[in-house]
Short mmCIF file of C-alpha atoms and ligand atoms in Angstrom, two decimals:
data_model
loop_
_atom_site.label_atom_id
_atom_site.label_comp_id
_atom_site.label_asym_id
_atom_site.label_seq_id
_atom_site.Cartn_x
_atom_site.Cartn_y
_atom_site.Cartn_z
CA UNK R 73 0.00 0.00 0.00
CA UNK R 74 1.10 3.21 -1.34
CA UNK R 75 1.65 5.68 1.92
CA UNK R 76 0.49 9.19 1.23
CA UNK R 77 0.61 11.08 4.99
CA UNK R 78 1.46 10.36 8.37
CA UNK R 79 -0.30 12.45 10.78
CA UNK R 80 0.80 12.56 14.54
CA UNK R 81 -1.38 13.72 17.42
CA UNK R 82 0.05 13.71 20.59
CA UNK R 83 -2.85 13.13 23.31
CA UNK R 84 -3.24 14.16 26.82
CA UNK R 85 -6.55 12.66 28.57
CA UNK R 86 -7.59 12.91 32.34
CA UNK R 87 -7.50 9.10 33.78
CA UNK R 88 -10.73 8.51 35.82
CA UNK R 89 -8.34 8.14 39.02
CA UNK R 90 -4.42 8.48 39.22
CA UNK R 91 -2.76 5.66 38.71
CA UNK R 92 0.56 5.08 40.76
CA UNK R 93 3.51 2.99 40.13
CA UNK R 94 6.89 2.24 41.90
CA UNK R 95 8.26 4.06 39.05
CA UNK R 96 5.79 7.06 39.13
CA UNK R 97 2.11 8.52 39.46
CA UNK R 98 -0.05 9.43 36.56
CA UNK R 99 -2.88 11.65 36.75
CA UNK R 100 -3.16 11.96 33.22
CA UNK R 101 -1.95 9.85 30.47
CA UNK R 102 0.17 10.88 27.23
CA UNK R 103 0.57 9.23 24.49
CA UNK R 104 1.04 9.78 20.36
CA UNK R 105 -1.52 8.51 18.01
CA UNK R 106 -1.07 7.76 14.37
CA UNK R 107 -2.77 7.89 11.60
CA UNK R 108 -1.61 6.64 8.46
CA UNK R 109 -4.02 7.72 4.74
CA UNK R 110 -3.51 5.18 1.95
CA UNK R 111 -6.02 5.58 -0.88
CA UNK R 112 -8.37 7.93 0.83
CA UNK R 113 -8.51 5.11 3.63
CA UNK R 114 -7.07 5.56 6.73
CA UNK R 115 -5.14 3.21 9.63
CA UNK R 116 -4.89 4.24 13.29
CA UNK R 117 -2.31 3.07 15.82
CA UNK R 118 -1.47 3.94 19.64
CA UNK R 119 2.02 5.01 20.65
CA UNK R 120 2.32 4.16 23.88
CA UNK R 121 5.11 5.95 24.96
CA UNK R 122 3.89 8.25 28.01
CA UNK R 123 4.87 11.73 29.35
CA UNK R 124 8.22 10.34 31.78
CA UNK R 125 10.94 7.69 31.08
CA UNK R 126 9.34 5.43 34.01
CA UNK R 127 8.51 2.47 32.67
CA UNK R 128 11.39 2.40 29.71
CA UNK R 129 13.58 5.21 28.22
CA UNK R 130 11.17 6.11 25.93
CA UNK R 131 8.37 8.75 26.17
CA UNK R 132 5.90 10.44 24.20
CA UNK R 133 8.40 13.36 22.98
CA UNK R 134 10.89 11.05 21.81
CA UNK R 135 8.38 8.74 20.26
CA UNK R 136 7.39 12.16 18.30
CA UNK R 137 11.01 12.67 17.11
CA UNK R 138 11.61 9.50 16.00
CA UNK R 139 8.66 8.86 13.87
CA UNK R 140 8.79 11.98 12.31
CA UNK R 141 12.80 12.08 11.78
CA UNK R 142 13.87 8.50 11.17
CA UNK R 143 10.48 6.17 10.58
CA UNK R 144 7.89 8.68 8.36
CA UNK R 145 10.92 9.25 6.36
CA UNK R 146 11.17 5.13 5.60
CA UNK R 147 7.74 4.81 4.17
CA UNK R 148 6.36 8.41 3.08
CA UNK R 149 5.54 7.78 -0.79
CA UNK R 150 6.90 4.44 -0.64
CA UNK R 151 4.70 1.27 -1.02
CA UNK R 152 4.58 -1.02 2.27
CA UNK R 153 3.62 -4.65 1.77
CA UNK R 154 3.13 -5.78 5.30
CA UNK R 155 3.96 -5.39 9.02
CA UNK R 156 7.41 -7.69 7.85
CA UNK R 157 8.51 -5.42 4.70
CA UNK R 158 7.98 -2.14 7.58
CA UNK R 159 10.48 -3.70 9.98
CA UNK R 160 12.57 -4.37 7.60
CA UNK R 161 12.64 -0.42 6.79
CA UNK R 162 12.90 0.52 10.25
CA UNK R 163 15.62 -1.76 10.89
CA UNK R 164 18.23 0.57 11.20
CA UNK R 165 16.58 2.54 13.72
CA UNK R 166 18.17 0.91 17.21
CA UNK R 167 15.83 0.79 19.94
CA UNK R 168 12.62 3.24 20.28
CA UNK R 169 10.45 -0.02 20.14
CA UNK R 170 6.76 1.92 21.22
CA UNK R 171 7.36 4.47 18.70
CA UNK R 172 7.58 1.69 15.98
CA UNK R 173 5.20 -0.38 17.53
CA UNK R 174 2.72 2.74 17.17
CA UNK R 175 3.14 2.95 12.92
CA UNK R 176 2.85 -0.48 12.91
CA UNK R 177 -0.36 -0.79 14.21
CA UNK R 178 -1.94 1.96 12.33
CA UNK R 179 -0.27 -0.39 9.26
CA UNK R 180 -2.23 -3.33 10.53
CA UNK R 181 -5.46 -1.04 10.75
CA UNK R 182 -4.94 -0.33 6.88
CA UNK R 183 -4.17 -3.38 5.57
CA UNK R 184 -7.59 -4.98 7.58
CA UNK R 185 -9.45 -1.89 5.86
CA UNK R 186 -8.03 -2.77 2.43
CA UNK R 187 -8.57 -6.15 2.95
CA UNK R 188 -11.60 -6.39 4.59
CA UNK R 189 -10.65 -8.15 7.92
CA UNK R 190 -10.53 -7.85 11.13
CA UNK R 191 -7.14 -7.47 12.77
CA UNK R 192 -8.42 -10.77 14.83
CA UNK R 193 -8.04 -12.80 11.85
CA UNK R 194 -5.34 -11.28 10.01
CA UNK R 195 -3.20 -11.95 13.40
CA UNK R 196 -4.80 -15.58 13.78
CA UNK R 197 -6.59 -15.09 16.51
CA UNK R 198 -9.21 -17.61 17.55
CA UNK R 199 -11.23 -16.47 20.38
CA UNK R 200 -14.33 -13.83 20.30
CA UNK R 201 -13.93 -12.61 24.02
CA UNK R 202 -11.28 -12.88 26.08
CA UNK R 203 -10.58 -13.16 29.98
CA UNK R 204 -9.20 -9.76 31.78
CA UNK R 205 -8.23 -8.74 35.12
CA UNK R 206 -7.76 -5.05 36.77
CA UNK R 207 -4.53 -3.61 37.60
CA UNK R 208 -4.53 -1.49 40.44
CA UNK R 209 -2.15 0.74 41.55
CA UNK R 210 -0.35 1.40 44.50
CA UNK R 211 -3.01 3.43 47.31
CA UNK R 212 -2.61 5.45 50.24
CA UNK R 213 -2.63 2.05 52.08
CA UNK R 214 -3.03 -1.93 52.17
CA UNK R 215 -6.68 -1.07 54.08
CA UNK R 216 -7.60 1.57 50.89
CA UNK R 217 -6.21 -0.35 48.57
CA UNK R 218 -7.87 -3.40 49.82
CA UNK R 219 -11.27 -1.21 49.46
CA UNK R 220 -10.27 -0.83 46.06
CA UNK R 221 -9.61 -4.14 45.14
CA UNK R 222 -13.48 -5.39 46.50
CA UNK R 223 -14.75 -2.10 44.20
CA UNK R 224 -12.94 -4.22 41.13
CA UNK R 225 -14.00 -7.66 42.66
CA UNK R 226 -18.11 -6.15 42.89
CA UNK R 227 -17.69 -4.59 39.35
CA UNK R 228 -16.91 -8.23 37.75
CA UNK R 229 -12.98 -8.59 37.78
CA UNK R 230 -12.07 -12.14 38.22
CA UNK R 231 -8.27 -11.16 38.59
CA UNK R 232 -6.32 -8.43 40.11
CA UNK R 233 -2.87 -7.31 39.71
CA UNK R 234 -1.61 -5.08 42.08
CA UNK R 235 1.53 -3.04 41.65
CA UNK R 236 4.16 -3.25 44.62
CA UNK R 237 7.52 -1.50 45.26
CA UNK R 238 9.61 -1.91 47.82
CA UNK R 239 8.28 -1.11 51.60
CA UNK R 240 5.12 -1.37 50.05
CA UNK R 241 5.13 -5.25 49.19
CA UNK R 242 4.05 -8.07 51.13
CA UNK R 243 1.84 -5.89 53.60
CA UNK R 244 -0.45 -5.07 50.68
CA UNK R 245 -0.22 -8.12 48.49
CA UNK R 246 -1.51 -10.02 52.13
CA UNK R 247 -4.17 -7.84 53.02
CA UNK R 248 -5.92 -8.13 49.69
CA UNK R 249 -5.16 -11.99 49.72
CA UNK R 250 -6.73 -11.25 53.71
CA UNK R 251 -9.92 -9.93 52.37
CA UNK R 252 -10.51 -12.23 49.18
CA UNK R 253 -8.74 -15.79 49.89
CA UNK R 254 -9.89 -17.22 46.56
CA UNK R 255 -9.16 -14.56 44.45
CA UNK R 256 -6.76 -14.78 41.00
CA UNK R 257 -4.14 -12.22 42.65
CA UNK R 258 -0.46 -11.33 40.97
CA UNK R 259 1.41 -8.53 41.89
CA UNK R 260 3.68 -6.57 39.59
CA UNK R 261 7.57 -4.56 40.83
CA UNK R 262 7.83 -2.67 37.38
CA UNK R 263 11.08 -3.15 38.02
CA UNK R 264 11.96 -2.10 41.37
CA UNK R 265 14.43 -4.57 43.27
CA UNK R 266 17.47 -6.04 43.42
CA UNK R 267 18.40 -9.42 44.01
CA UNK R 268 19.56 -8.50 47.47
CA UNK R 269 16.27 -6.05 47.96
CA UNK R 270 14.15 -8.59 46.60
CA UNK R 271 14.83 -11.04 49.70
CA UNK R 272 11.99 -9.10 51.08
CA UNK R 273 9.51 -11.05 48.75
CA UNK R 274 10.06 -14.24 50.38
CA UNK R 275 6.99 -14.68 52.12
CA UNK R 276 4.33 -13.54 48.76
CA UNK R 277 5.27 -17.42 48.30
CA UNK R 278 2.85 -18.39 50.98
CA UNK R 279 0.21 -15.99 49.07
CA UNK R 280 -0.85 -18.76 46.45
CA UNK R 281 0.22 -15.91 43.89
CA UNK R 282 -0.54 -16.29 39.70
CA UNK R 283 2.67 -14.69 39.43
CA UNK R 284 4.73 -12.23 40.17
CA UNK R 285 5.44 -9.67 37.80
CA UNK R 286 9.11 -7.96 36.76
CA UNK R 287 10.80 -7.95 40.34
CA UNK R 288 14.26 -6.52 38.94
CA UNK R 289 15.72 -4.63 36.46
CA UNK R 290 14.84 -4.97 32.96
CA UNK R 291 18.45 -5.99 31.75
CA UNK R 292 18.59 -8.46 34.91
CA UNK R 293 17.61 -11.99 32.66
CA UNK R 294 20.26 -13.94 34.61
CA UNK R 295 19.30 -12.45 38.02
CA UNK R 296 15.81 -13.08 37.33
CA UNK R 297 16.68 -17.18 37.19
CA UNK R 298 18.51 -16.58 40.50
CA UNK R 299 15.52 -15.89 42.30
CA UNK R 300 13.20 -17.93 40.17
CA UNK R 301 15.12 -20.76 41.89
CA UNK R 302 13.88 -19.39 45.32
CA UNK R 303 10.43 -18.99 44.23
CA UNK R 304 7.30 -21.32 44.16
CA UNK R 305 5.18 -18.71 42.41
CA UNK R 306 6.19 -18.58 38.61
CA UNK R 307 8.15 -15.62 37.71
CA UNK R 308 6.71 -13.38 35.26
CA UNK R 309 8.84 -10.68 32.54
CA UNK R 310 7.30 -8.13 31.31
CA UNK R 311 9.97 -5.28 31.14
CA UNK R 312 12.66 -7.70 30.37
CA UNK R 313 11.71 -9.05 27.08
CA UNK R 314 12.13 -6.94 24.50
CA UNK R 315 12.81 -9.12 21.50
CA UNK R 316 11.86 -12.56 20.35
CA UNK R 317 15.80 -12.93 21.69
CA UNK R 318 15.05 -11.88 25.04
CA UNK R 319 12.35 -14.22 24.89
CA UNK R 320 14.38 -17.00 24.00
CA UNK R 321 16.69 -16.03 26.44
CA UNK R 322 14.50 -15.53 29.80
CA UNK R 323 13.24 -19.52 28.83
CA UNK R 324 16.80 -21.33 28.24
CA UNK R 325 17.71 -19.45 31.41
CA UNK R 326 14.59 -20.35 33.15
CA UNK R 327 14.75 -16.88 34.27
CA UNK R 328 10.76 -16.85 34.65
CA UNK R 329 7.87 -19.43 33.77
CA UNK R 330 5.33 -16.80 32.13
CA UNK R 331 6.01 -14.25 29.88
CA UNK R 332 3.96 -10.62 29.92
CA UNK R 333 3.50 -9.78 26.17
CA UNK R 334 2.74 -6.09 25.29
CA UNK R 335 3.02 -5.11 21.21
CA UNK R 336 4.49 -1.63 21.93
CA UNK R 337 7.88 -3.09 24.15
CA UNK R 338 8.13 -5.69 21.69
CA UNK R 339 8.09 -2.98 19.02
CA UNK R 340 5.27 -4.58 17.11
CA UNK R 341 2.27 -6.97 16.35
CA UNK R 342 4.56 -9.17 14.32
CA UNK R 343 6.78 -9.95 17.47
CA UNK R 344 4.21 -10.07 19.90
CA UNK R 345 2.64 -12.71 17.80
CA UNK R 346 6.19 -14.46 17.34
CA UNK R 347 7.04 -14.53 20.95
CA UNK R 348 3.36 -16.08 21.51
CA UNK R 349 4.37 -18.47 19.17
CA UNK R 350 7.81 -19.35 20.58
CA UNK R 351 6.08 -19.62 23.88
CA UNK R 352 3.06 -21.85 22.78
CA UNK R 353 5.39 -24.35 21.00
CA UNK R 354 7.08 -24.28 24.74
CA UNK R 355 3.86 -24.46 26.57
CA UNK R 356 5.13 -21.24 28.00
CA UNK R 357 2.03 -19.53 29.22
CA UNK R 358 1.54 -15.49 27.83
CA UNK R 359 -1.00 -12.96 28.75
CA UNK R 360 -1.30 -9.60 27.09
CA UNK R 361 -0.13 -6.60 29.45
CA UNK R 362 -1.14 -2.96 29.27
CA UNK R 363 -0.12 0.26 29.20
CA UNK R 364 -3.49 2.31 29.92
CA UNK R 365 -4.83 2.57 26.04
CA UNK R 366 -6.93 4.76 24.62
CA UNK R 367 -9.99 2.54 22.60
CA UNK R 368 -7.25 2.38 19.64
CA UNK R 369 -4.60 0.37 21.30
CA UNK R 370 -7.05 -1.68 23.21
CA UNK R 371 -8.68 -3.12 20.18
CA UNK R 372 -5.54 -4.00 19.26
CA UNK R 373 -4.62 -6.30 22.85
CA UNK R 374 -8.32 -7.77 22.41
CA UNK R 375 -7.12 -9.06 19.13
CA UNK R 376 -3.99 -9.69 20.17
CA UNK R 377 -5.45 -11.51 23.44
CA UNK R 378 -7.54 -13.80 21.54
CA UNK R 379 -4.44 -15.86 19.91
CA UNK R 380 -4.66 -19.24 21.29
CA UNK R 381 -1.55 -18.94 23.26
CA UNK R 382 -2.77 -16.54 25.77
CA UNK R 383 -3.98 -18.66 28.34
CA UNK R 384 -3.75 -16.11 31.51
CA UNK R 385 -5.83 -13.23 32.37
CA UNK R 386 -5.13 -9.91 30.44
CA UNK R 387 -4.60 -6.44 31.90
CA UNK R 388 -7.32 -5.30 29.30
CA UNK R 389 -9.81 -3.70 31.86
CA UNK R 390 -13.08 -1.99 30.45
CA UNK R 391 -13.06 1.27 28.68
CA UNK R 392 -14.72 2.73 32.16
CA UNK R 393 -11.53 2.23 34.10
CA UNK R 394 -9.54 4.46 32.15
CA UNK R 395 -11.11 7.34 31.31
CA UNK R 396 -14.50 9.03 31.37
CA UNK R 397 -14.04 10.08 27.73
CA UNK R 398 -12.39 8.13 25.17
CA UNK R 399 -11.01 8.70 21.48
CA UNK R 400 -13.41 6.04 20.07
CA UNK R 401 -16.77 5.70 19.34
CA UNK R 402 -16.90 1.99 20.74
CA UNK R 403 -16.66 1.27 24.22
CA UNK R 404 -15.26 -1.58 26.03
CA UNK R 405 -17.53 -3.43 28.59
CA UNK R 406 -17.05 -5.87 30.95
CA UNK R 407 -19.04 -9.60 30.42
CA UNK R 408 -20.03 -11.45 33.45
CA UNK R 409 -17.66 -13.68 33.25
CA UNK R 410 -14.66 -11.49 33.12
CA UNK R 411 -13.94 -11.33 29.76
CA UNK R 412 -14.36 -8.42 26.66
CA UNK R 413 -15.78 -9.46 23.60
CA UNK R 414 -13.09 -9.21 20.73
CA UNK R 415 -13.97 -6.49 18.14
CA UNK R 416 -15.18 -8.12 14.97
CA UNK R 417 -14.98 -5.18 12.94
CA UNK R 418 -12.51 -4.58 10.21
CA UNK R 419 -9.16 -3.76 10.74
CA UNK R 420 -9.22 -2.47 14.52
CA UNK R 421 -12.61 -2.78 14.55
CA UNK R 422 -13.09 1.09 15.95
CA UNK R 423 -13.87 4.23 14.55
CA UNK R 424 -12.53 7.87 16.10
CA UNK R 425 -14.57 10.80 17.76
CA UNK R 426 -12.73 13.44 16.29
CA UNK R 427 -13.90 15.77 18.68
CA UNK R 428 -12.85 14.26 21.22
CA UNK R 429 -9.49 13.62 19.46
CA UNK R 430 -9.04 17.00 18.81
CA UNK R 431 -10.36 17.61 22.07
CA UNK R 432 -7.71 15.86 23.89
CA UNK R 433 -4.78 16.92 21.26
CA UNK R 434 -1.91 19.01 22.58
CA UNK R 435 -0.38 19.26 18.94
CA UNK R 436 -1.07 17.91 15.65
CA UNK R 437 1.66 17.21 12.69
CA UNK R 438 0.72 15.79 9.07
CA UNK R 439 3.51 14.58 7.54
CA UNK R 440 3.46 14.57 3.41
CA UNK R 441 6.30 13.04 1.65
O1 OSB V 1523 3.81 -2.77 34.04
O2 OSB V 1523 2.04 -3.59 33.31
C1 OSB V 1523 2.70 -2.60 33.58
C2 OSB V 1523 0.64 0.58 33.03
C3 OSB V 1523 1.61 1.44 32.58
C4 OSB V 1523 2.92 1.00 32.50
C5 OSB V 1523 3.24 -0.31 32.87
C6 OSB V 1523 2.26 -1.18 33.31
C7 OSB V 1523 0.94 -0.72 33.42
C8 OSB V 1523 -0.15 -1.52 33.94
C9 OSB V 1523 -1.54 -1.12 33.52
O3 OSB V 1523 -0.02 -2.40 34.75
C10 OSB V 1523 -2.28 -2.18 32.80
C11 OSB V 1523 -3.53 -1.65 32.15
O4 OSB V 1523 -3.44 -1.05 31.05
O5 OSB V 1523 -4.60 -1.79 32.73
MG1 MG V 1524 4.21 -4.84 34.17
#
C-alpha cells in the first residue's frame, strides 16, 4: 500500500483516578496517536510511549522525534507490503520499540481496511472474548487499597494485579489476599528490586500468587533465574523481554515461567505474535499486558489476546476504568464472566470521535512526503 501522509497527534486525557507505580504517578496519560491515509482510507495506531521515562527510556516526545525524523521518512511515498517489509525499513533505527510499535499498528489497521478483515483474523486469533483482570495501583494504604480491590471484585474482575515497590510489598499483596482468599491475585515490581532487595519477597510465596510480575531490572535476565530458583510462584517478565531474543533467552535461562507480552515493548504486532508463538510451542504460558490505552490500542490487545496462546488473564480492563471520555466511538464493557468481547470489525474494529481527538490533542503534525 502506497503511503500518502502520516499524521501525529500527541494526546493528553484525564484518567478517571491516578494511577501510581513504583516508578511514578499518573494523573493523566500521554501518548502519540497515528494515523496513516492510503487511498483515501485511513489506519490508526497507539504510541504508547507516556509523558516520563518510568517504565522504559522512551516517552511520548521522543516517540514524536523518532517517527517523524527516522520512521515517516522510511515509508512516506513508498509502497509497504506488510507489518514484515515495515520492519525491515525501520531496521536501522536501534531501539525506540513503542514508537515503531505505534506505525505499525496503524499499518495493521490499513491493511484490515483494504482487505476487509478484522485485525483478529489477520493476526490468527481464535477467540471472540477474552478473559481480563484489573490492575490497580499502589493506594494510600493496604486497608484503601484493599477497598479498592473489592470495588474491582463487585464490578466483575475475576483477577487483580496489584503493583508493589519496595516497603510497600508483602503488607499489601496479604491484606488483599486477607480480604478475598480465593481470588486470582499477581502482583507486579515494574522493576523495582534487586536481588539483594528482593529477599523481602520471600513470604508472597505463601500468598498462592498467579505470578509475580518484573521484580528486577529490565536488563537483569540472569538475576531473574537466581531468584526464580527461590520462588514457588512462577516468575513473570514483562519489562525484560524486549525481542523474540530476550524471549528466548528468559526460557533457556529459566529466568521466569510466564512471559507478559505487550506489542508496543516488543516494538510490534509481528513480534508479539512471534514470541506467543515461541512460547506456545514451549507451553510457556503469555497474557497480554497494558499500558493504559486509549480505545485504539485496546482493540488492538483484544485481538492480540484472543491468539490461542494466551492462556492467563489480560490487563485489558473496560473502557470505564480508564477514562471518562475516550477517542473512540466503541466502548469496552465488561461480560459477566470477566472477559471483553473481541472487536469483529474490520481492521481495529473502531472508529474515532474526532472531537474528542481533537479535544484531547496538545499538537497535531501531518507529515506529506
Ligand atoms: O507494568 O504492566 C505494567 C501501566 C503502565 C505501565 C506499565 C504497566 C501498566 C499496567 C496497567 O499495569 C495495565 C492496564 O493497562 O490496565
Ligand atoms: Mg508490568
Amino acid at each position: 500500500m502506497k503511503i500518502d501522509s502520516l499524521t501525529l497527534y500527541h494526546l493528553r486525557m484525564p484518567l478517571v483516578a491516578p494511577f501510581e507505580t513504583s516508578f511514578g504517578r499518573e494523573v493523566d496519560r500521554e501518548c502519540v496517536i497515528i494515523a496513516i491515509q492510503s487511498d483515501l482510507l485511513t489506519g490508526y495506531g497507539e504510541c504508547v510511549a507516556t509523558r516520563d521515562p518510568g517504565y522504559n527510556y522512551e516517552t511520548a516526545i521522543t516517540a514524536w522525534h523518532i517517527i517523524k525524523d527516522f520512521i515517516a521518512p522510511q515509508i512516506l511515498g513508498k509502497d509497504i507490503r506488510d507489518a514484515v517489509d515495515f520492519q525491515r525499513r525501520v531496521a536501522g533505527i536501534r531501539g525506540h520499540h513503542l514508537a515503531k510499535a505505534g506505525v505499525e499498528m496503524a499499518l495493521w489497521d490499513l491493511t484490515g481496511k483494504r482487505t476487509g478483515k478484522s485485525l483478529r483474523d489477520l493476526l490468527g486469533g481464535k477467540r471472540e472474548r477474552v478473559s481480563v483482570g484489573v490492575s490497580v495501583g499502589l493506594q494510600e494504604s493496604p486497608e484503601a487499597l484493599a477497598r479498592t480491590v473489592t470495588g474491582y471484585v463487585e464490578g466483575g474482575y475475576a483477577r487483580v494485579k496489584i503493583k508493589i515497590k519496595p516497603g510497600r510489598d508483602v503488607g499489601d499483596a496479604s491484606a488483599v489476599r486477607k480480604a478475598f482468599p480465593n481470588l486470582r491475585l499477581q502482583v507486579d515490581a515494574n522493576s523495582a528490586y534487586s536481588l539483594e532487595s528482593s529477599k523481602a519477597l520471600k513470604p508472597l510465596d505463601d500468598l498462592n500468587l498467579l505470578l509475580i510480575e518484573q521484580p528486577l531490572h529490565e536488563d537483569d535476565i540472569w538475576d531473574h533465574h537466581k531468584l526464580q530458583e527461590q520462588f514457588r510462584t512462577p516468575i513473570c517478565l514483562d519489562e525484560s523481554i524486549e525481542t523474540p531474543r530476550h524471549a528466548r533467552y528468559a526460557l533457556e535461562m529459566k529466568a521466569c515461567r510466564i512471559i507478559n507480552i505487550k506489542a508496543g515493548r516488543v516494538s510490534g504486532l509481528s513480534q508479539a505474535v512471534e514470541i506467543h508463538d515461541y512460547c506456545s510451542a514451549r507451553n510457556v504460558p503469555v497474557w497480554c499486558g497494558g499500558m493504559l490505552e486509549t480505545g485504539i490500542g485496546r482493540a488492538s490487545n483484544l485481538a492480540l489476546a484472543s491468539l490461542p496462546g494466551f492462556t492467563l488473564p489480560g490487563d485489558i480492563s473496560a473502557s470505564d476504568r480508564y477514562y471518562k471520555r475516550d477517542i473512540t466511538r466503541e466502548r469496552f464493557t465488561l461480560n459477566k464472566d470477566s472477559t471483553i468481547d473481541v472487536p469483529r470489525g474490520i481492521g481495529l474494529g473502531v472508529t474515532i470521535d474526532e472531537e474528542a481527538l481533537g479535544s484531547f490533542t496538545l499538537t497535531r503534525l501531518k507529515l506529506k512526503p
